[in-house]
Coordinates of C-alpha atoms and ligand atoms in Angstrom, one line a residue:
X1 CA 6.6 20.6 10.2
X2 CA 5.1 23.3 8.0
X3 CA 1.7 21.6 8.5
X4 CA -0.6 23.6 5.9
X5 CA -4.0 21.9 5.4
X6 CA -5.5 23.3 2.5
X7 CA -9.3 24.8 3.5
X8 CA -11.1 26.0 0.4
X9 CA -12.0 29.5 1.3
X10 CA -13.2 30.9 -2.0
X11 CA -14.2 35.0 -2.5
X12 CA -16.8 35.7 -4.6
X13 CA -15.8 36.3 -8.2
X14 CA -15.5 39.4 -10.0
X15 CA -15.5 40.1 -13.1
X16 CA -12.4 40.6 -16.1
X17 CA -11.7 40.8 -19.2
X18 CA -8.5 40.7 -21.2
X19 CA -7.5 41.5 -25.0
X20 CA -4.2 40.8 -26.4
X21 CA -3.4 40.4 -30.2
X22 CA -4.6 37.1 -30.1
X23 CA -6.6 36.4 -27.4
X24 CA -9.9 37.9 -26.3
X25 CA -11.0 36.6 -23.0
X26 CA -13.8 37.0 -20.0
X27 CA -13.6 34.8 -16.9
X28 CA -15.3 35.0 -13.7
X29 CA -12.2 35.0 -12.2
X30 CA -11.4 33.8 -8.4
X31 CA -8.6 35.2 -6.5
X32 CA -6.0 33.3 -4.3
X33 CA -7.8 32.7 -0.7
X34 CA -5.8 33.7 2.1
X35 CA -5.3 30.0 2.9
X36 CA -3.3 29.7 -0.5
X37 CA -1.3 32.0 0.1
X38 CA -0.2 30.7 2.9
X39 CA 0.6 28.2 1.6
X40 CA 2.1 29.3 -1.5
X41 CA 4.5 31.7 1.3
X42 CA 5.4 28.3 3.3
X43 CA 6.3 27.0 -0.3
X44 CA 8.5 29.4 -1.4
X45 CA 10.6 29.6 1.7
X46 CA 10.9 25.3 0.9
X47 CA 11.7 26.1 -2.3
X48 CA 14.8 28.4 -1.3
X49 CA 16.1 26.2 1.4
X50 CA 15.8 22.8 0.0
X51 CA 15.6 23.4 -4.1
X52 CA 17.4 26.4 -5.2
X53 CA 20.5 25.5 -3.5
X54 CA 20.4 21.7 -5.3
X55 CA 19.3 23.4 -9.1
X56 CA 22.7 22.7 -10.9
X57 CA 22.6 18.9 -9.3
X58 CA 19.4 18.8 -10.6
X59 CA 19.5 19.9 -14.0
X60 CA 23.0 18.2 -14.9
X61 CA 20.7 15.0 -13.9
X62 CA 23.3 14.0 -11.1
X63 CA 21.2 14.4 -8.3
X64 CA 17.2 12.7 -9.0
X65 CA 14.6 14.8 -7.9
X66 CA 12.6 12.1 -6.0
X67 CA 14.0 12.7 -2.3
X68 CA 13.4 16.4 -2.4
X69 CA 9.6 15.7 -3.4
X70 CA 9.7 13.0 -0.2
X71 CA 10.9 16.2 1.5
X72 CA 8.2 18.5 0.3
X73 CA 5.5 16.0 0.9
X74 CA 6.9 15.8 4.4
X75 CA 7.4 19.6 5.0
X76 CA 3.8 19.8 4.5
X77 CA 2.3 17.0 5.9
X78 CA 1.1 16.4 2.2
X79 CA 2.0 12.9 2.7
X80 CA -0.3 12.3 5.7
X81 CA -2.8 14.5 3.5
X82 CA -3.1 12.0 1.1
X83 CA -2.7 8.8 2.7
X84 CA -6.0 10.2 4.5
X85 CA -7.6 10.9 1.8
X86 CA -6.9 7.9 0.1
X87 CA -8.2 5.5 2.9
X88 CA -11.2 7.6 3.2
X89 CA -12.0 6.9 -0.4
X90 CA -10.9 3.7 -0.5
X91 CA -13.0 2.8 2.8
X92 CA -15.9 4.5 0.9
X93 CA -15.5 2.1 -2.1
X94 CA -15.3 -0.7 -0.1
X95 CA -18.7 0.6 1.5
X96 CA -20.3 0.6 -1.6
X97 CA -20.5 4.1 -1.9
X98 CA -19.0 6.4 -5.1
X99 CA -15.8 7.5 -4.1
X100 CA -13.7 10.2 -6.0
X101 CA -10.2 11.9 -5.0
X102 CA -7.8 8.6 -3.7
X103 CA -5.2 9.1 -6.2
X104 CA -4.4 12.8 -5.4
X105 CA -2.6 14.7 -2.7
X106 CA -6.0 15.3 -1.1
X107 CA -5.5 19.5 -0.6
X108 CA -7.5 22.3 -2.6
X109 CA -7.5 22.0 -6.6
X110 CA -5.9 26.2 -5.4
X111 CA -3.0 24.1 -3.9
X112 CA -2.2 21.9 -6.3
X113 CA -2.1 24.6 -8.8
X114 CA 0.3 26.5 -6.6
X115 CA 2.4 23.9 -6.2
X116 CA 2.7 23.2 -9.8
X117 CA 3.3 27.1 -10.5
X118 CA 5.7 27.7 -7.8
X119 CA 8.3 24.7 -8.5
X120 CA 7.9 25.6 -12.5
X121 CA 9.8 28.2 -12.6
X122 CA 12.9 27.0 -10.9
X123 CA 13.1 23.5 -11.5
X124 CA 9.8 22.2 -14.2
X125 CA 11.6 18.5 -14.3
X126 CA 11.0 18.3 -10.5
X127 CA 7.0 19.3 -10.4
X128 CA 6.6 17.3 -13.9
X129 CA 7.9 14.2 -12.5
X130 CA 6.0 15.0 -9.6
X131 CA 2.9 15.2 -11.9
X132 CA 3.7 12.5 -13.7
X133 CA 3.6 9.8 -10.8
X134 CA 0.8 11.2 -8.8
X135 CA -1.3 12.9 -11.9
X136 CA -1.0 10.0 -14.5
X137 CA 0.0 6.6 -13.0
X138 CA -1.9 6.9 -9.4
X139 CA -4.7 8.8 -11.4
X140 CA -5.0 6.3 -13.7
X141 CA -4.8 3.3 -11.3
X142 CA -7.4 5.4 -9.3
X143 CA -9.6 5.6 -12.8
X144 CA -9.4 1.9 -13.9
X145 CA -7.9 0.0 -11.0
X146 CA -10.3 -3.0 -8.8
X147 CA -10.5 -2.1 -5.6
X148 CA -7.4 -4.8 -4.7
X149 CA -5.2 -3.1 -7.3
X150 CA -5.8 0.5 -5.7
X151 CA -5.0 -1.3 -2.3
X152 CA -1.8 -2.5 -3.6
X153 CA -0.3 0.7 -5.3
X154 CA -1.8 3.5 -4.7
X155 CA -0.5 3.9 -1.2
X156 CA 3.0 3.9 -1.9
X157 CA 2.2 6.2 -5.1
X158 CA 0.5 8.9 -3.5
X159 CA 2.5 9.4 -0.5
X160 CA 5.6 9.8 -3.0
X161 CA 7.5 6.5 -1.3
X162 CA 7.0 5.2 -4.8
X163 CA 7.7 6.7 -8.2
X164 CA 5.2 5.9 -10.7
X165 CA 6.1 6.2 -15.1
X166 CA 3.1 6.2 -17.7
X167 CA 4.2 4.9 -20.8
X168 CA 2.5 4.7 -24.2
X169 CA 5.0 6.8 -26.6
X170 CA 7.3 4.1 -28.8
X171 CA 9.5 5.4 -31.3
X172 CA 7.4 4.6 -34.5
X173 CA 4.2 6.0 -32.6
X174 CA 4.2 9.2 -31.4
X175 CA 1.4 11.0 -31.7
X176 CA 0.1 7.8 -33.3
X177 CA -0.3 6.9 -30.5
X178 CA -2.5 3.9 -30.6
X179 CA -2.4 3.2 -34.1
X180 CA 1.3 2.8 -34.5
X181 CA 1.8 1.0 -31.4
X182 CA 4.1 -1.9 -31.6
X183 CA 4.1 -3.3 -28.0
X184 CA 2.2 -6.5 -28.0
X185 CA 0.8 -8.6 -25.4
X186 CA -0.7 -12.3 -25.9
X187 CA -2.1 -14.0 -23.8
X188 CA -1.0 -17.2 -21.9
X189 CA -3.4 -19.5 -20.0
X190 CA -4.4 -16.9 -17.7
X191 CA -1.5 -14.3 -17.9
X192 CA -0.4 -12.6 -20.1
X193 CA 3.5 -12.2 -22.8
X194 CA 4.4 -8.9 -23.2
X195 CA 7.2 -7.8 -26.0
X196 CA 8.0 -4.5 -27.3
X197 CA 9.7 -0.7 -26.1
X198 CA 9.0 2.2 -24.8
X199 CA 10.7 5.7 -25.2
X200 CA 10.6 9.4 -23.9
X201 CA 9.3 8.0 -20.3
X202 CA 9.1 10.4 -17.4
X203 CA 10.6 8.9 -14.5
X204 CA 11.4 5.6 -16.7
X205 CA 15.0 5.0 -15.5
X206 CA 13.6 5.3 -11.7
X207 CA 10.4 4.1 -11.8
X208 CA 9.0 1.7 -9.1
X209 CA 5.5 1.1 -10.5
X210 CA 4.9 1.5 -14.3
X211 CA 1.9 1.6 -16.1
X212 CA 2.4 0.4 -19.8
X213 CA -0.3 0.3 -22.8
X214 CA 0.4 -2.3 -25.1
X215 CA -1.8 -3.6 -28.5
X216 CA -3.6 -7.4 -28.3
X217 CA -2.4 -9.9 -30.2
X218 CA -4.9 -12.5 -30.6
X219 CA -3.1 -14.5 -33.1
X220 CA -5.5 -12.9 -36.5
X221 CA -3.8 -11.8 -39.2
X222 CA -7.3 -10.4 -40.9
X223 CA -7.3 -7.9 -37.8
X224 CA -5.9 -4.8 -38.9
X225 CA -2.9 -3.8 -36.5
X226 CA -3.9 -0.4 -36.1
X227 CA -7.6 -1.5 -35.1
X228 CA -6.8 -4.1 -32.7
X229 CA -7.8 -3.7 -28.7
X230 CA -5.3 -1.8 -26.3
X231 CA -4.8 -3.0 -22.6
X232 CA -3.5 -1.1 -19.6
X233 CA -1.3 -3.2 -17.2
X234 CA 0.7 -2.6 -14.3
X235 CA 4.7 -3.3 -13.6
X236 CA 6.5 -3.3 -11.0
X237 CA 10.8 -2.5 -10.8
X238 CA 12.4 -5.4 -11.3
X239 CA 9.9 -7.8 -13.2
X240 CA 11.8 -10.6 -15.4
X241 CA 12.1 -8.8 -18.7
X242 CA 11.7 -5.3 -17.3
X243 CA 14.6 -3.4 -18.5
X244 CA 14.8 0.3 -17.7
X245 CA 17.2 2.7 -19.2
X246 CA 19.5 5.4 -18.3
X247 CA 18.2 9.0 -18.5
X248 CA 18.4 10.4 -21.7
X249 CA 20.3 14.0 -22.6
X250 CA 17.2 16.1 -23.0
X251 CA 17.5 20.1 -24.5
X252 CA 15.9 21.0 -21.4
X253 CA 13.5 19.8 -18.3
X254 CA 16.9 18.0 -17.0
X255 CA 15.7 17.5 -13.4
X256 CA 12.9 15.2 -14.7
X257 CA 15.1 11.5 -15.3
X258 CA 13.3 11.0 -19.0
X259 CA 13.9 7.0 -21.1
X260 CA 13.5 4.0 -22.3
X261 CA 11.6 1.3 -21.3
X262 CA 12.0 -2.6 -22.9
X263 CA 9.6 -5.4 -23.0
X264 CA 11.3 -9.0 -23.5
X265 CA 8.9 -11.6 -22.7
X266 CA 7.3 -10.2 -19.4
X267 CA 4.9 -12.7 -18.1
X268 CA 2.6 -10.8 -16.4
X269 CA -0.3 -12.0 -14.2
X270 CA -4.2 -11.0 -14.6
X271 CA -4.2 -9.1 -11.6
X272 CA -1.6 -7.0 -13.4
X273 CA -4.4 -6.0 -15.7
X274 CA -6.3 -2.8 -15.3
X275 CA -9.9 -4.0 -14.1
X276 CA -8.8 -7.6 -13.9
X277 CA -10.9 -8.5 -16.9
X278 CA -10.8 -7.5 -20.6
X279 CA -14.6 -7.6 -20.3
X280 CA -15.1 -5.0 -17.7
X281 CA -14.0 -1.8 -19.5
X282 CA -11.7 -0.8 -17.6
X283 CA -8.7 -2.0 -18.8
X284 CA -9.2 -0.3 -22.6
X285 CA -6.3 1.4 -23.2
X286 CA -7.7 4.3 -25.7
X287 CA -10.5 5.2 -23.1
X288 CA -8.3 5.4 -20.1
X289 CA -5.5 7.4 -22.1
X290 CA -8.1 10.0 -23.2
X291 CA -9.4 10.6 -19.5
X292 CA -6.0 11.2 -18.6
X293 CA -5.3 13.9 -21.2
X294 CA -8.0 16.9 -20.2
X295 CA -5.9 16.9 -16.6
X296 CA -2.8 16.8 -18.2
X297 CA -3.7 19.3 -20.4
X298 CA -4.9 21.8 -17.7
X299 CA -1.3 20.8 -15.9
X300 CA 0.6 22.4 -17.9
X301 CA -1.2 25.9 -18.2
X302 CA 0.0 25.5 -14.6
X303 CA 3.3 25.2 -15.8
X304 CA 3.4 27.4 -18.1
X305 CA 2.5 30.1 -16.0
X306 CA 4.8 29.6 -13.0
X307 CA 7.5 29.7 -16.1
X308 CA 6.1 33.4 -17.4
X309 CA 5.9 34.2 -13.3
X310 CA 9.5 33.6 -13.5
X311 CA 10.8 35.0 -16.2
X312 CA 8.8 38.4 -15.2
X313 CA 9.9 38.6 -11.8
X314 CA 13.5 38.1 -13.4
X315 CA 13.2 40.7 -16.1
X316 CA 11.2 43.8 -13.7
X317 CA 14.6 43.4 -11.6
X318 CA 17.1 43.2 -14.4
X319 CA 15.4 46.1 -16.4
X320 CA 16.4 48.0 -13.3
X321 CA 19.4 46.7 -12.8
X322 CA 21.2 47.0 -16.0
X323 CA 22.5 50.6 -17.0
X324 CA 23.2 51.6 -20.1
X325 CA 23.6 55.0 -21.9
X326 CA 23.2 56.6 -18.5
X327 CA 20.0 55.2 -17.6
X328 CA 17.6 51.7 -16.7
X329 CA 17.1 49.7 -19.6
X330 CA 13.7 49.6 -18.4
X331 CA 13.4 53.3 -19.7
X332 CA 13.6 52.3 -23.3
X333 CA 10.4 51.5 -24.8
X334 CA 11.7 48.4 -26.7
X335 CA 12.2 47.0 -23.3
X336 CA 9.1 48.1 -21.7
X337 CA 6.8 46.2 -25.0
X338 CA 8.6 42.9 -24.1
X339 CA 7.4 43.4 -20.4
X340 CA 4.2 44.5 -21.4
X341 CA 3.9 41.3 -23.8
X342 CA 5.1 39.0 -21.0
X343 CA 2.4 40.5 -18.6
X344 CA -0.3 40.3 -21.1
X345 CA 0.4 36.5 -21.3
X346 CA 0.7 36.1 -17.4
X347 CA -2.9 37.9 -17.2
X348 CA -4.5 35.5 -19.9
X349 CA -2.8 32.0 -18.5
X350 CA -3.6 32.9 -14.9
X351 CA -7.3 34.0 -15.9
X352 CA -7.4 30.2 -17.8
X353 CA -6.1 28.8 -14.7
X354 CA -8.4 30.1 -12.4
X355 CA -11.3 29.2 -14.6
X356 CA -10.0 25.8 -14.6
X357 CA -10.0 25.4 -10.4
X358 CA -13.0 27.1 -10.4
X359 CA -14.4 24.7 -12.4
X360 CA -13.2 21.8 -11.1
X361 CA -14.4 23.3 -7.6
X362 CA -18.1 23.6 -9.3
X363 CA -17.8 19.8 -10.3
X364 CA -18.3 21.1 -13.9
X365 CA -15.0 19.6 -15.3
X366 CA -13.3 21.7 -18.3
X367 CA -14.1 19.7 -21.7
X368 CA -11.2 18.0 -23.7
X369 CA -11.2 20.2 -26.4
X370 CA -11.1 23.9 -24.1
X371 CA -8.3 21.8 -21.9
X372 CA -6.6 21.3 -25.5
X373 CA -6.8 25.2 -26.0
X374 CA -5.8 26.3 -23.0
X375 CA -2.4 24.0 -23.2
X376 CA -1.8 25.3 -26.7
X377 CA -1.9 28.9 -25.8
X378 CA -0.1 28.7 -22.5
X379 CA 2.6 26.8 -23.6
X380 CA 3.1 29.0 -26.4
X381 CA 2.7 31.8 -24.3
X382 CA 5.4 30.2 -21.7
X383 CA 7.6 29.2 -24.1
X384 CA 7.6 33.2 -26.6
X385 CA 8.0 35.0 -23.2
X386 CA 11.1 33.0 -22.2
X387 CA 13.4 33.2 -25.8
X388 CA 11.6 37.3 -24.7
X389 CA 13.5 37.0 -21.2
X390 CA 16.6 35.9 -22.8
X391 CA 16.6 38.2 -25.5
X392 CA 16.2 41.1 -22.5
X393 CA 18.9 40.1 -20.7
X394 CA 21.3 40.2 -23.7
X395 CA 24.8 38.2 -23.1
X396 CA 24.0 36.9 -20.1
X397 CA 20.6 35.8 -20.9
X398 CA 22.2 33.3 -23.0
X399 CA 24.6 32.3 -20.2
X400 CA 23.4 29.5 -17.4
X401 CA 24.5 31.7 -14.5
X402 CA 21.2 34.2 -15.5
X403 CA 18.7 31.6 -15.3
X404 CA 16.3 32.3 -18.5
X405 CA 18.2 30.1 -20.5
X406 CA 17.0 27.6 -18.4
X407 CA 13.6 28.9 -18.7
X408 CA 13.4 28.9 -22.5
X409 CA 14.6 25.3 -22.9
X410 CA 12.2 24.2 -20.3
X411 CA 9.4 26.1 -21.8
X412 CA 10.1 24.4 -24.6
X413 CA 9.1 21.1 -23.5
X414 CA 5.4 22.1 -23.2
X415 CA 4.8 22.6 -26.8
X416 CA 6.1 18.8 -27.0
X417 CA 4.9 16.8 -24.7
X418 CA 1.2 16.0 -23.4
X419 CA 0.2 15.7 -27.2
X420 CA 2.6 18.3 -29.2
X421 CA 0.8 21.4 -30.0
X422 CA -0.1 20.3 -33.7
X423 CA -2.0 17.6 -32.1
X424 CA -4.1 19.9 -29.9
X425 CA -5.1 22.2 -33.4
X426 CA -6.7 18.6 -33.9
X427 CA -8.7 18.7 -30.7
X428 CA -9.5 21.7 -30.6
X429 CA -11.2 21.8 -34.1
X430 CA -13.1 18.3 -33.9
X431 CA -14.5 19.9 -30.3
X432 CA -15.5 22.7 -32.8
X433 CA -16.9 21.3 -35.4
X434 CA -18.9 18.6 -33.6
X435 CA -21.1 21.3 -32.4
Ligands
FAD501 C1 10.3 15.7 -21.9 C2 9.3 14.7 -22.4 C3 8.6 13.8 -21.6 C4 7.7 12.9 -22.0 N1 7.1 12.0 -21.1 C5 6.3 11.0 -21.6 C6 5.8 10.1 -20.7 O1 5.9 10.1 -19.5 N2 5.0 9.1 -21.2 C7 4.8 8.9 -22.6 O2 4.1 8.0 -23.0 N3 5.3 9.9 -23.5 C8 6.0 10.9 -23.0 N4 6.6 11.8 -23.9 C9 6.3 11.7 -25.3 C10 5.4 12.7 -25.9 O3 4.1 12.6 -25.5 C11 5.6 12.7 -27.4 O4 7.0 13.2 -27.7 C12 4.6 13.5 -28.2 O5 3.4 13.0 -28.1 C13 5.0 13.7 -29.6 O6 5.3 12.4 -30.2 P1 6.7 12.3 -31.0 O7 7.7 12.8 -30.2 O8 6.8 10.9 -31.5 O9 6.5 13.2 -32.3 P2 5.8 12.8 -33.7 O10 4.5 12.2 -33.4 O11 6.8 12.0 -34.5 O12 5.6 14.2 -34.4 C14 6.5 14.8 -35.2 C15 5.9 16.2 -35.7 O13 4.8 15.9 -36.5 C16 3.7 16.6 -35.9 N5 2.4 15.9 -36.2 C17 2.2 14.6 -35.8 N6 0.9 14.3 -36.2 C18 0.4 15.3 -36.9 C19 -0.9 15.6 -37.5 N7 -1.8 14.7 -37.5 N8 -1.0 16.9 -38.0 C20 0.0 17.8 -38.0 N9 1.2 17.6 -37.4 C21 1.4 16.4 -36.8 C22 4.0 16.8 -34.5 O14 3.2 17.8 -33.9 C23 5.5 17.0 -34.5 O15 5.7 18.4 -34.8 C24 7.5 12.8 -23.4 C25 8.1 13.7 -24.3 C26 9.0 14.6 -23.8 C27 9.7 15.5 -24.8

């Protein structure tokens, strides 16, 4: 077993600063400690053993990525990681004592970063469904749960024997989130009736635990529907009801199972409800999503840049390989801008990923409305330097066999989901002009 146990050995900072057309930006920036890159050389090796050799499985959606994460969690002991984490903090809890950390993976915030970068560029679906389960469902169980609801599933969620789904998208509410949400729940004696659909759902058609946010019906018509109260509850496979759909045919991301979820009737129990009660807090549905989204957010500069990582690495070694007119096409300046560009972007998302682990190492948490920036310029970023890679490998770039292709339809995903980049404009301004 490629035991790594992440030890935060951090250099000191030094200082940088970056210009490209669009971006001007200083960060104290941290390096990689030797530590991560250990680990991040133990990963790659995984990821060229047991992924690389499975990527067309993956991405025509025959083959689920859920037992290759069990086997990357086992390769590096992350499983045993964060089952010890979690009944440390859990243990604390019960103690009395503010606990924080027992729905992650329990390494270095540097190590969950690499992991995120390193599987992005060869298979995003993979590390987003990863993501997905650990970040959003365990996170938000962790978040809002009692103490007996993080007893009951986080353990199975954060070792990965579990998948977890997070679903609040319908198809009349998209970025409406909450006020065009059409799943209802009433209640029943002491449970619960819960009716309505669910669409675009990482890990829906798989999913073992599911956490749904549906609207409050209490029966009063003078309540306007887009006003009323949100709860957070928590399914389980196989509920009466519970019906969970194929995987859809997505344009890209095709190793993360994506669908539809359907609500007929579920009766669901009180201890199903985040917090138990409607009057402790916990279980409001607009306040949890929103703690969810800064993370998120950050997540996918992570993405982003182990797509432009990619796609460089990929494009240095085809501008050398490719001849024509007698010579490199890396010789011809045209060629040389793109690389330039694509380098540019890599500098700027890695310098807003380090700030971000920094941050979160110095407890001073990165606010909504940055988090919002940084995952509008990185996926942009990821997303221009891949249609860049294809356009540099010519022909083949736009054939599978080369790989970018993949890259730009992946990339493409992160301007979509985790609020669609029209939505972030929104949160970045109202951060702006609050001030
Ligand atoms: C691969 C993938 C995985 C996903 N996984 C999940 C998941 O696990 N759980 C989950 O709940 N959801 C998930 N989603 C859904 C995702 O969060 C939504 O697709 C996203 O929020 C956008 O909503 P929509 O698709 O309904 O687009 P719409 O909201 O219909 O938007 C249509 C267009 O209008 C724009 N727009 C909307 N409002 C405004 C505005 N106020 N100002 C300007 N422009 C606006 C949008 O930016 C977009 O360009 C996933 C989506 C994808 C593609």
């Amino acid at each position: 077993m490629l035991a790594v146990r992440a030890v935060s050995v951090w250099p000191q900072p030094t200082r940088s600063v970056y210009r490209n057309r669009n971006v001007f930006y200083i960060s104290g920036m941290y390096e990689w400690s030797d530590t991560d890159l250990m680990f991040r050389d133990a990963l790659r090796g995984f990821i060229e053993k047991e992924i690389r050799p499975h990527v067309d499985r993956l991405e025509s959606g025959e083959l689920p990525p859920y037992d290759i994460i069990r086997k990357l969690y086992s390769a590096f002991g992350i499983d045993e990681m964060a089952r010890e984490s979690l009944e440390r903090a859990l243990a604390k809890e019960e103690a009395g004592e503010k606990s924080s950390g027992s729905g992650g993976m329990g390494g270095s915030p540097g190590m969950a970063a690499l992991l995120n970068i390193e599987i992005a560029g060869i298979s995003l679906g993979l590390v987003a469904s990863l993501g997905v389960s650990l970040g959003l469902t365990a996170g938000t169980i962790r978040s809002r749960g009692t103490l007996a609801q993080k007893k009951r599933w986080l353990p199975e969620l954060v070792t990965f024997e579990k998948v977890g789904a997070w679903a609040i998208t319908e198809p009349d509410s998209g970025s409406d989130a909450f006020g065009g949400m059409k799943t209802t729940v009433r209640r029943d004696g002491e449970d619960y009736i819960l009716n309505g659909q669910k669409t675009f759902i990482t890990n829906g058609p798989y999913a073992d635990v599911i956490i749904v946010y549906a609207k409050l019906d209490e029966g009063d018509a003078s309540v306007d529907r887009r006003d009323r109260k949100v709860l957070v509850f928590v399914l389980d496979k196989g509920m009466e009801g519970l019906t969970q759909s194929p995987p859809f045919k997505k344009m890209g991301m095709n190793s993360s199972p994506t669908g539809e979820l359907f609500f007929d009737n579920v009766r669901i129990t009180r201890d199903r409800l985040l917090g138990e009660t409607e009057e402790s807090g916990k279980s409001d549905g607009k306040d949890s999503a929103k703690e969810s989204f800064a993370a998120e957010r950050i997540g996918i500069a992570y993405l982003s840049l182990g797509i432009i990582e990619r796609c460089l690495e990929l494009c240095v070694e085809y501008s050398h390989s490719r001849k024509l007119w007698g010579s490199e096409i890396g010789r011809f300046q045209l060629i040389q801008l793109k690389l330039a560009e694509m380098e540019i972007a890599r500098v700027n998302v890695r310098n807003m990923v380090f700030s971000a682990i920094e941050r979160a190492q110095a407890g001073k948490p990165v606010s909504l409305s940055e988090a919002s920036a940084m995952k509008l310029y990185s996926s942009r970023a990821a997303t221009d330097v891949a249609m860049e890679a294809v356009q540099l490998f010519g022909g083949n770039g736009y054939m599978a066999e080369y790989r970018v292709e993949q890259l730009a339809r992946d990339a493409k995903s992160l301007m979509i989901y985790a609020g669609s980049n029209e939505i972030q404009v929104t949160h970045i301004a109202k951060g702006l002009l609050a001030r």
